[in-house]
GROMACS .gro file of C-alpha atoms in nm:
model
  168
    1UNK     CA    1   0.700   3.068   6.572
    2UNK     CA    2   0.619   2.735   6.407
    3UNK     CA    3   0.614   2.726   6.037
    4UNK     CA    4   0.610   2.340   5.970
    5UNK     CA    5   0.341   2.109   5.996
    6UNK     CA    6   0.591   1.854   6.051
    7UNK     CA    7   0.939   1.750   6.193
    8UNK     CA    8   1.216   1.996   6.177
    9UNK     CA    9   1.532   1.801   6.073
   10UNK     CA   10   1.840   2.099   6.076
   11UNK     CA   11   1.843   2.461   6.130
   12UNK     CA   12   2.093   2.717   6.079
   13UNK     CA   13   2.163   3.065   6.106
   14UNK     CA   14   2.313   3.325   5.935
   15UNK     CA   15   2.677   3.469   6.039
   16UNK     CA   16   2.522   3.824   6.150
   17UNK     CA   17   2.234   3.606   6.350
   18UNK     CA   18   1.959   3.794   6.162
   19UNK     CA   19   1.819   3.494   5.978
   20UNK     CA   20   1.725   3.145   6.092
   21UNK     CA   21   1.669   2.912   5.828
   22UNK     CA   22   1.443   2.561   5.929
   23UNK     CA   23   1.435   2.229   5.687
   24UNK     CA   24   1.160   2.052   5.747
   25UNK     CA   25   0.970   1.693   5.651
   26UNK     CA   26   0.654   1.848   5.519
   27UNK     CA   27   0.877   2.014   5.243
   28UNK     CA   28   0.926   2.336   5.403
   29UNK     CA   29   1.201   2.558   5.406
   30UNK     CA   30   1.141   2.818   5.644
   31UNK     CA   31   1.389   3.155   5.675
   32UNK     CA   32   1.277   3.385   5.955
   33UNK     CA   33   1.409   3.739   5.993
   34UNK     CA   34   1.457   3.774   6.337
   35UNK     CA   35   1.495   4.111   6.336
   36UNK     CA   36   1.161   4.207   6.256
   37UNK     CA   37   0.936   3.826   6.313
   38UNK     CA   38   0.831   3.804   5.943
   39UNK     CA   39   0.902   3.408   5.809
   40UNK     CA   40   0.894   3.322   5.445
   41UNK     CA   41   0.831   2.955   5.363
   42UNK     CA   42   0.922   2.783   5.033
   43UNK     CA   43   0.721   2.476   4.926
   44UNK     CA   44   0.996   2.188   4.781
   45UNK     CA   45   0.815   1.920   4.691
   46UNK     CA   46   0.977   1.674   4.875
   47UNK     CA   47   1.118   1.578   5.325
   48UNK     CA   48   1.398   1.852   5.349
   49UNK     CA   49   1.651   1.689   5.559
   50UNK     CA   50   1.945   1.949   5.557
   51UNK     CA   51   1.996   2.353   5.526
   52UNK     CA   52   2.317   2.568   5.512
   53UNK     CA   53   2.385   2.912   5.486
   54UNK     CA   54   2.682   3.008   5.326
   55UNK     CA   55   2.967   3.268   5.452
   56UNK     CA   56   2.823   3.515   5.282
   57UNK     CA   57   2.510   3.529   5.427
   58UNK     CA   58   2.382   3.503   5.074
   59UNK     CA   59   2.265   3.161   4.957
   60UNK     CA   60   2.072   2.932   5.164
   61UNK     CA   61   2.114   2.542   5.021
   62UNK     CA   62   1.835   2.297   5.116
   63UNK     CA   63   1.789   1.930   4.991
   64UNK     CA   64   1.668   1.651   5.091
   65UNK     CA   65   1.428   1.371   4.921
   66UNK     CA   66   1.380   1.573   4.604
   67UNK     CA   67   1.672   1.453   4.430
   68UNK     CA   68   1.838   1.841   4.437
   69UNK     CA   69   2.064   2.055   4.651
   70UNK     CA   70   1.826   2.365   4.562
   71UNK     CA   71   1.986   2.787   4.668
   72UNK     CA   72   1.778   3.030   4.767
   73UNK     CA   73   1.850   3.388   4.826
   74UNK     CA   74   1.837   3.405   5.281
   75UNK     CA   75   1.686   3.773   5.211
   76UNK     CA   76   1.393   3.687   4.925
   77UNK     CA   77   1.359   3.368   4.924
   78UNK     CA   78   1.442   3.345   4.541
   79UNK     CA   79   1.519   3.031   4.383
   80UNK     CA   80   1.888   3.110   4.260
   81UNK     CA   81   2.091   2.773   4.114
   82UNK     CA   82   2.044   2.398   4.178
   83UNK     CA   83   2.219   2.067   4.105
   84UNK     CA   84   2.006   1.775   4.018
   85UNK     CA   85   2.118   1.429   4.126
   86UNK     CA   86   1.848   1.210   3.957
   87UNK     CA   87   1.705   0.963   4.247
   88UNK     CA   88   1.889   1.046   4.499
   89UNK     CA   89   1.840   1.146   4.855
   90UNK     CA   90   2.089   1.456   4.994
   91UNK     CA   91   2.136   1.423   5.377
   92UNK     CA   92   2.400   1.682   5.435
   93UNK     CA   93   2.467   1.988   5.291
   94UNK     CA   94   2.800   2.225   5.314
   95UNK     CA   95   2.944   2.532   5.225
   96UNK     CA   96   3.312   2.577   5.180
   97UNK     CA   97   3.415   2.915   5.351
   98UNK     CA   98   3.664   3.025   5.095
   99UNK     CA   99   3.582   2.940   4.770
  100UNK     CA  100   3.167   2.899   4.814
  101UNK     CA  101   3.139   2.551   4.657
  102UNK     CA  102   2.884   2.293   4.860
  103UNK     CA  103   2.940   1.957   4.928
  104UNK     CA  104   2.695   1.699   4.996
  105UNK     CA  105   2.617   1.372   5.116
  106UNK     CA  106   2.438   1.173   4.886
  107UNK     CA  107   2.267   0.823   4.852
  108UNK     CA  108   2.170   0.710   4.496
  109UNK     CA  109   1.808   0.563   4.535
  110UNK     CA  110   1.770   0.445   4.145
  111UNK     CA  111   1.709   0.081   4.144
  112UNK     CA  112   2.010  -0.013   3.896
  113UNK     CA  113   2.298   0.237   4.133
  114UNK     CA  114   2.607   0.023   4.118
  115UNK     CA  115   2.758   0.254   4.417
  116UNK     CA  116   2.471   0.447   4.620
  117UNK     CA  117   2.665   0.616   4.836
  118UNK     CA  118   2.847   0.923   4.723
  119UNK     CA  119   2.952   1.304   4.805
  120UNK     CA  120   2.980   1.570   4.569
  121UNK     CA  121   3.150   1.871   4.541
  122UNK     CA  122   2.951   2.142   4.358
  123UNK     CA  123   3.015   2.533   4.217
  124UNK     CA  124   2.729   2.692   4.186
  125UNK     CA  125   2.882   3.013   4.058
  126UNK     CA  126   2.998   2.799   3.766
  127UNK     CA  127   2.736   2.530   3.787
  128UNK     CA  128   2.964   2.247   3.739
  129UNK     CA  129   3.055   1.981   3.966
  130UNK     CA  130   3.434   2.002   4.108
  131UNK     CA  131   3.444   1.598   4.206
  132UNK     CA  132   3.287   1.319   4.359
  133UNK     CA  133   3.395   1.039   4.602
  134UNK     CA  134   3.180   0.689   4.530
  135UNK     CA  135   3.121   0.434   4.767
  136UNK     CA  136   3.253   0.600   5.062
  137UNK     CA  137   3.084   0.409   5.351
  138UNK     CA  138   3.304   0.089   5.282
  139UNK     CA  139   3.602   0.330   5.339
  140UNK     CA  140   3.493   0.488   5.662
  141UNK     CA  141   3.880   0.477   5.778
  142UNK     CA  142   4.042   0.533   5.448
  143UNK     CA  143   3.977   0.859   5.338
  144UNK     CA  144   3.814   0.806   4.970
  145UNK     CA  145   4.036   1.004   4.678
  146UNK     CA  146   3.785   1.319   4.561
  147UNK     CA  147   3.774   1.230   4.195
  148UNK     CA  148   3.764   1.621   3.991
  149UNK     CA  149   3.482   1.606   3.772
  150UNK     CA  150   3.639   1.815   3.515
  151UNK     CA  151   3.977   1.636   3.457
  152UNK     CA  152   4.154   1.943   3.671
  153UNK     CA  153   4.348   1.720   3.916
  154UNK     CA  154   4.181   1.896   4.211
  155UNK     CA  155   4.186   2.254   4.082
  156UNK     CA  156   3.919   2.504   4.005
  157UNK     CA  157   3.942   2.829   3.913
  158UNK     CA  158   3.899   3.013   4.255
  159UNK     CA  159   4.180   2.743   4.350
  160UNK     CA  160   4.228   2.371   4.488
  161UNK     CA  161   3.986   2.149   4.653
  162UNK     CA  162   4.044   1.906   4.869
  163UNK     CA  163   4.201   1.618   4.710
  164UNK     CA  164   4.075   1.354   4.984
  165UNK     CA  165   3.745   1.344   5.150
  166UNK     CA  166   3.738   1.164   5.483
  167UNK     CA  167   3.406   1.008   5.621
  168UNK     CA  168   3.454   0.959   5.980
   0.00000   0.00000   0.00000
């Protein structure tokens, strides 16, 4: 059942249990249907250290050393939207169950970052980001204040986000 050539960093499944999505360090993204034992692998150029599948059942997200938290439909396989973050390295990835946006933990690898360590908050629907929190491993017992990207104090259109993100 092995599709990677490499280490397998996360896994995750779909709600239903039909799919099981594998990130891998050889730059694989594998999404098996376990249903009927067919596997589709996407090539993403660079170690993917983190999947998700969202609540849905709909969008896969998958980053890792690439610089991008990249969706992909869980059924196809089809590249659907992506957020680029420059040099950076993603090492988590989450969905939010009721409004869809992901968050992820991010360090900054560019060699003039100020503040490398960061988490964003991202709609793909609207492919905009809803905030960020900088510098958040300083803070690891004061929650960091979720700056909104947009000016919105905390609001988006399918309704708040959190207004404090909490590293613990």
């Amino acid at each position: 059942m092995s599709s990677h050539e490499a280490a397998v960093t996360e896994m995750a499944y779909t709600s239903d249990g039909r799919y099981l999505a594998s990130a891998g360090t050889d730059g694989v993204v594998a999404i098996r249907d376990l249903d009927n034992g067919s596997t589709r692998t996407i090539e993403t150029g660079g170690q993917v250290l983190t999947v998700a599948i969202d609540p849905t059942d709909t969008w896969l997200a998958a980053a890792g050393t690439t610089g991008a938290v990249a969706l992909y439909d869980v059924r196809t396989g089809d590249p659907g939207p992506r957020l680029d973050l420059g040099e950076a390295w993603v090492y988590q990835v989450a969905f939010d169950p009721m409004s869809g946006a992901v968050a992820a933990a991010v360090e900054d690898k560019a060699a003039d970052a100020a503040i490398t360590d960061f988490a964003v908050v991202w709609d793909p629907d609207a492919d905009r980001e809803l905030g960020t929190s900088r510098g958040f491993r300083k803070r690891l017992r004061d929650p960091a204040p979720l700056t909104p990207a947009d000016g919105t104090g905390g609001m988006s259109e399918g309704g708040p986000i959190d207004s404090r993100l909490e590293v613990v």
